[in-house]
Amino acid sequence: MTIGEEIFWKNAYGVLRDIRMQHLDPAHGAAVEAVRWCRLVKKRPTYKRQAFLEKESPALLAYLETLASIEEFGIWRTLDDRIRLRAEALRSEGSQTCARPWLAATWHALPELVAIGELILDQRLEPAFPNQGMIPTVQADQGKGNGDGESGDGDKTGSAGSTAKPSVQPPKKLKFPATLVLLSPTERKAFDLDDEAGDDLENDENDNRPDGPDERNRPVNQIGGAL
């Protein structure tokens, strides 16, 4: 491990300590640290942060990169507003007992940022693959034949359109619950996400929402549970 990697993971562990969530995988601390750094310098993730997000959360990387690419004044305020809402909810519930509550609020906002990033990635795929059924997928090689006497180790098309044979990827350590995200007018315009894309996300979340009282007007999702 290089010195840079040691510092990167030391900061990630430090984040979890500061928000009193040492039970989480350090990948969660690294994600919070990446968002914190981007907010501070108003730039996209670079070096270790970029490499980490490319592996663990391409959607979060897409969100932060898109945010940094927008020259509109005050665009970073949309991220601040989402974190601020989480901080207010934590404070009202008496859950802000850690050393750095703003970082805790950032962790609780991560599912929303990832959901927006997924929308951004979907938007990028649409021009290249107008027919959703044409979008290539990656399947792990099970070493089985295809029924025609072949060994099953032929070339497969990767998710990015590559013909390289995909390898089985280890499970990601960053896992977030499904989250309902309502985009603000500023976000819809800045991220070039039309109403239909936002409505699709909202409908998907409603389909996956368990039966029970309507919590649409709740400022945040249920918080405090282990991922």
GROMACS .gro file of C-alpha atoms in nm:
model
  227
    1MET     CA    1   0.000   0.000   0.000
    2THR     CA    2   0.134   0.339  -0.100
    3ILE     CA    3   0.155   0.639   0.130
    4GLY     CA    4  -0.131   0.799  -0.057
    5GLU     CA    5  -0.350   0.492  -0.006
    6GLU     CA    6  -0.263   0.482   0.364
    7ILE     CA    7  -0.368   0.845   0.404
    8PHE     CA    8  -0.686   0.783   0.205
    9TRP     CA    9  -0.801   0.494   0.423
   10LYS     CA   10  -0.684   0.665   0.742
   11ASN     CA   11  -0.917   0.953   0.655
   12ALA     CA   12  -1.199   0.707   0.581
   13TYR     CA   13  -1.160   0.543   0.923
   14GLY     CA   14  -1.143   0.888   1.079
   15VAL     CA   15  -1.477   0.983   0.923
   16LEU     CA   16  -1.646   0.675   1.067
   17ARG     CA   17  -1.497   0.750   1.407
   18ASP     CA   18  -1.616   1.111   1.395
   19ILE     CA   19  -1.973   1.012   1.307
   20ARG     CA   20  -1.968   0.721   1.554
   21MET     CA   21  -2.034   0.456   1.291
   22GLN     CA   22  -1.726   0.240   1.323
   23HIS     CA   23  -1.942  -0.067   1.260
   24LEU     CA   24  -1.969   0.029   0.891
   25ASP     CA   25  -1.728  -0.081   0.623
   26PRO     CA   26  -1.456   0.185   0.574
   27ALA     CA   27  -1.583   0.225   0.217
   28HIS     CA   28  -1.867   0.432   0.363
   29GLY     CA   29  -1.619   0.664   0.530
   30ALA     CA   30  -1.427   0.693   0.203
   31ALA     CA   31  -1.745   0.791   0.017
   32VAL     CA   32  -1.827   1.060   0.272
   33GLU     CA   33  -1.470   1.189   0.255
   34ALA     CA   34  -1.492   1.208  -0.126
   35VAL     CA   35  -1.811   1.415  -0.108
   36ARG     CA   36  -1.662   1.637   0.165
   37TRP     CA   37  -1.349   1.704  -0.043
   38CYS     CA   38  -1.547   1.782  -0.358
   39ARG     CA   39  -1.768   2.026  -0.167
   40LEU     CA   40  -1.462   2.196  -0.022
   41VAL     CA   41  -1.268   2.248  -0.346
   42LYS     CA   42  -1.572   2.257  -0.583
   43LYS     CA   43  -1.404   2.006  -0.813
   44ARG     CA   44  -1.446   1.648  -0.931
   45PRO     CA   45  -1.284   1.357  -0.743
   46THR     CA   46  -0.925   1.287  -0.843
   47TYR     CA   47  -0.655   1.028  -0.777
   48LYS     CA   48  -0.746   0.789  -0.494
   49ARG     CA   49  -1.095   0.926  -0.458
   50GLN     CA   50  -1.167   0.883  -0.826
   51ALA     CA   51  -1.024   0.531  -0.838
   52PHE     CA   52  -1.226   0.432  -0.532
   53LEU     CA   53  -1.555   0.563  -0.672
   54GLU     CA   54  -1.493   0.407  -1.013
   55LYS     CA   55  -1.481   0.071  -0.839
   56GLU     CA   56  -1.736   0.111  -0.561
   57SER     CA   57  -1.992   0.365  -0.683
   58PRO     CA   58  -1.984   0.483  -1.045
   59ALA     CA   59  -2.319   0.653  -0.984
   60LEU     CA   60  -2.181   0.871  -0.703
   61LEU     CA   61  -1.880   0.950  -0.922
   62ALA     CA   62  -2.111   1.051  -1.209
   63TYR     CA   63  -2.304   1.280  -0.975
   64LEU     CA   64  -1.993   1.455  -0.843
   65GLU     CA   65  -1.829   1.483  -1.185
   66THR     CA   66  -2.145   1.630  -1.338
   67LEU     CA   67  -2.178   1.874  -1.051
   68ALA     CA   68  -1.820   1.990  -1.101
   69SER     CA   69  -1.866   2.029  -1.477
   70ILE     CA   70  -2.155   2.272  -1.442
   71GLU     CA   71  -2.051   2.636  -1.449
   72GLU     CA   72  -2.380   2.768  -1.320
   73PHE     CA   73  -2.333   2.985  -1.014
   74GLY     CA   74  -2.443   2.822  -0.693
   75ILE     CA   75  -2.484   2.470  -0.834
   76TRP     CA   76  -2.298   2.324  -0.535
   77ARG     CA   77  -2.568   2.474  -0.317
   78THR     CA   78  -2.801   2.194  -0.432
   79LEU     CA   79  -2.569   1.945  -0.264
   80ASP     CA   80  -2.546   2.164   0.045
   81ASP     CA   81  -2.925   2.184   0.062
   82ARG     CA   82  -2.964   1.805   0.058
   83ILE     CA   83  -2.707   1.762   0.334
   84ARG     CA   84  -2.862   2.046   0.534
   85LEU     CA   85  -3.205   1.879   0.524
   86ARG     CA   86  -3.052   1.561   0.660
   87ALA     CA   87  -2.870   1.755   0.933
   88GLU     CA   88  -3.193   1.925   1.038
   89ALA     CA   89  -3.374   1.592   1.053
   90LEU     CA   90  -3.098   1.438   1.265
   91ARG     CA   91  -3.102   1.738   1.497
   92SER     CA   92  -3.480   1.729   1.537
   93GLU     CA   93  -3.466   1.358   1.624
   94GLY     CA   94  -3.185   1.412   1.874
   95SER     CA   95  -2.946   1.197   1.672
   96GLN     CA   96  -2.670   1.456   1.624
   97THR     CA   97  -2.448   1.345   1.909
   98CYS     CA   98  -2.129   1.288   1.711
   99ALA     CA   99  -1.820   1.505   1.678
  100ARG     CA  100  -1.894   1.611   1.319
  101PRO     CA  101  -2.270   1.611   1.256
  102TRP     CA  102  -2.229   1.758   0.907
  103LEU     CA  103  -2.038   1.445   0.802
  104ALA     CA  104  -2.309   1.228   0.955
  105ALA     CA  105  -2.568   1.417   0.751
  106THR     CA  106  -2.353   1.364   0.441
  107TRP     CA  107  -2.356   0.988   0.501
  108HIS     CA  108  -2.735   0.989   0.532
  109ALA     CA  109  -2.759   1.186   0.206
  110LEU     CA  110  -2.545   0.938   0.009
  111PRO     CA  111  -2.840   0.724  -0.114
  112GLU     CA  112  -2.999   1.034  -0.269
  113LEU     CA  113  -2.677   1.134  -0.443
  114VAL     CA  114  -2.631   0.782  -0.578
  115ALA     CA  115  -2.990   0.776  -0.706
  116ILE     CA  116  -2.935   1.102  -0.894
  117GLY     CA  117  -2.610   0.962  -1.032
  118GLU     CA  118  -2.798   0.659  -1.163
  119LEU     CA  119  -3.033   0.892  -1.349
  120ILE     CA  120  -2.735   1.071  -1.500
  121LEU     CA  121  -2.579   0.742  -1.614
  122ASP     CA  122  -2.910   0.627  -1.763
  123GLN     CA  123  -2.936   0.956  -1.950
  124ARG     CA  124  -2.591   0.899  -2.100
  125LEU     CA  125  -2.683   0.550  -2.220
  126GLU     CA  126  -3.004   0.651  -2.398
  127PRO     CA  127  -2.847   0.820  -2.705
  128ALA     CA  128  -2.615   0.523  -2.765
  129PHE     CA  129  -2.883   0.260  -2.702
  130PRO     CA  130  -3.226   0.405  -2.788
  131ASN     CA  131  -3.368   0.054  -2.763
  132GLN     CA  132  -3.322  -0.052  -2.403
  133GLY     CA  133  -3.309  -0.415  -2.507
  134MET     CA  134  -2.989  -0.342  -2.700
  135ILE     CA  135  -2.794  -0.233  -2.394
  136PRO     CA  136  -2.522  -0.496  -2.346
  137THR     CA  137  -2.496  -0.672  -2.014
  138VAL     CA  138  -2.218  -0.860  -1.841
  139GLN     CA  139  -2.269  -1.218  -1.736
  140ALA     CA  140  -2.019  -1.408  -1.527
  141ASP     CA  141  -1.851  -1.694  -1.712
  142GLN     CA  142  -1.971  -2.015  -1.546
  143GLY     CA  143  -1.750  -2.236  -1.761
  144LYS     CA  144  -2.051  -2.402  -1.920
  145GLY     CA  145  -2.111  -2.461  -2.287
  146ASN     CA  146  -2.385  -2.302  -2.488
  147GLY     CA  147  -2.547  -2.625  -2.597
  148ASP     CA  148  -2.362  -2.636  -2.930
  149GLY     CA  149  -2.050  -2.807  -2.805
  150GLU     CA  150  -1.867  -2.485  -2.730
  151SER     CA  151  -1.678  -2.442  -2.407
  152GLY     CA  152  -1.852  -2.118  -2.314
  153ASP     CA  153  -1.534  -1.914  -2.295
  154GLY     CA  154  -1.597  -1.705  -2.605
  155ASP     CA  155  -1.589  -1.329  -2.610
  156LYS     CA  156  -1.872  -1.151  -2.431
  157THR     CA  157  -1.968  -0.788  -2.461
  158GLY     CA  158  -1.906  -0.583  -2.148
  159SER     CA  159  -2.136  -0.319  -2.006
  160ALA     CA  160  -1.933  -0.041  -2.165
  161GLY     CA  161  -1.955  -0.198  -2.510
  162SER     CA  162  -1.616  -0.365  -2.496
  163THR     CA  163  -1.566  -0.708  -2.648
  164ALA     CA  164  -1.318  -0.801  -2.378
  165LYS     CA  165  -1.406  -1.105  -2.171
  166PRO     CA  166  -1.548  -0.977  -1.840
  167SER     CA  167  -1.417  -1.107  -1.513
  168VAL     CA  168  -1.622  -1.184  -1.206
  169GLN     CA  169  -1.612  -0.870  -0.993
  170PRO     CA  170  -1.603  -0.885  -0.613
  171PRO     CA  171  -1.918  -0.757  -0.442
  172LYS     CA  172  -1.925  -0.386  -0.379
  173LYS     CA  173  -1.889  -0.269  -0.021
  174LEU     CA  174  -2.107   0.039  -0.070
  175LYS     CA  175  -2.470  -0.067  -0.049
  176PHE     CA  176  -2.755   0.179  -0.006
  177PRO     CA  177  -3.129   0.135   0.048
  178ALA     CA  178  -3.374   0.235  -0.221
  179THR     CA  179  -3.445   0.605  -0.187
  180LEU     CA  180  -3.715   0.833  -0.321
  181VAL     CA  181  -3.553   1.140  -0.472
  182LEU     CA  182  -3.749   1.447  -0.574
  183LEU     CA  183  -3.533   1.668  -0.794
  184SER     CA  184  -3.548   2.042  -0.751
  185PRO     CA  185  -3.605   2.259  -1.061
  186THR     CA  186  -3.240   2.367  -1.040
  187GLU     CA  187  -3.121   2.007  -1.041
  188ARG     CA  188  -3.347   1.907  -1.330
  189LYS     CA  189  -3.214   2.193  -1.540
  190ALA     CA  190  -2.849   2.162  -1.438
  191PHE     CA  191  -2.830   1.785  -1.482
  192ASP     CA  192  -3.042   1.794  -1.798
  193LEU     CA  193  -3.286   1.548  -1.645
  194ASP     CA  194  -3.630   1.593  -1.793
  195ASP     CA  195  -3.953   1.545  -1.601
  196GLU     CA  196  -4.000   1.196  -1.744
  197ALA     CA  197  -3.669   1.075  -1.597
  198GLY     CA  198  -3.757   1.210  -1.255
  199ASP     CA  199  -4.106   1.064  -1.272
  200ASP     CA  200  -3.967   0.722  -1.367
  201LEU     CA  201  -3.744   0.725  -1.059
  202GLU     CA  202  -4.033   0.827  -0.837
  203ASN     CA  203  -4.257   0.556  -0.983
  204ASP     CA  204  -3.988   0.291  -0.940
  205GLU     CA  205  -3.945   0.385  -0.575
  206ASN     CA  206  -4.321   0.378  -0.519
  207ASP     CA  207  -4.341   0.030  -0.672
  208ASN     CA  208  -4.075  -0.092  -0.429
  209ARG     CA  209  -4.222   0.088  -0.129
  210PRO     CA  210  -4.381  -0.149   0.127
  211ASP     CA  211  -4.745  -0.106   0.222
  212GLY     CA  212  -4.796   0.142   0.500
  213PRO     CA  213  -4.860   0.508   0.573
  214ASP     CA  214  -4.760   0.756   0.307
  215GLU     CA  215  -4.422   0.910   0.397
  216ARG     CA  216  -4.385   1.119   0.084
  217ASN     CA  217  -4.370   1.442   0.284
  218ARG     CA  218  -4.107   1.314   0.526
  219PRO     CA  219  -3.789   1.521   0.480
  220VAL     CA  220  -3.567   1.213   0.498
  221ASN     CA  221  -3.595   0.837   0.484
  222GLN     CA  222  -3.580   0.623   0.794
  223ILE     CA  223  -3.234   0.666   0.937
  224GLY     CA  224  -3.010   0.504   1.192
  225GLY     CA  225  -3.032   0.144   1.073
  226ALA     CA  226  -2.729  -0.054   0.970
  227LEU     CA  227  -2.679  -0.103   0.598
   0.00000   0.00000   0.00000
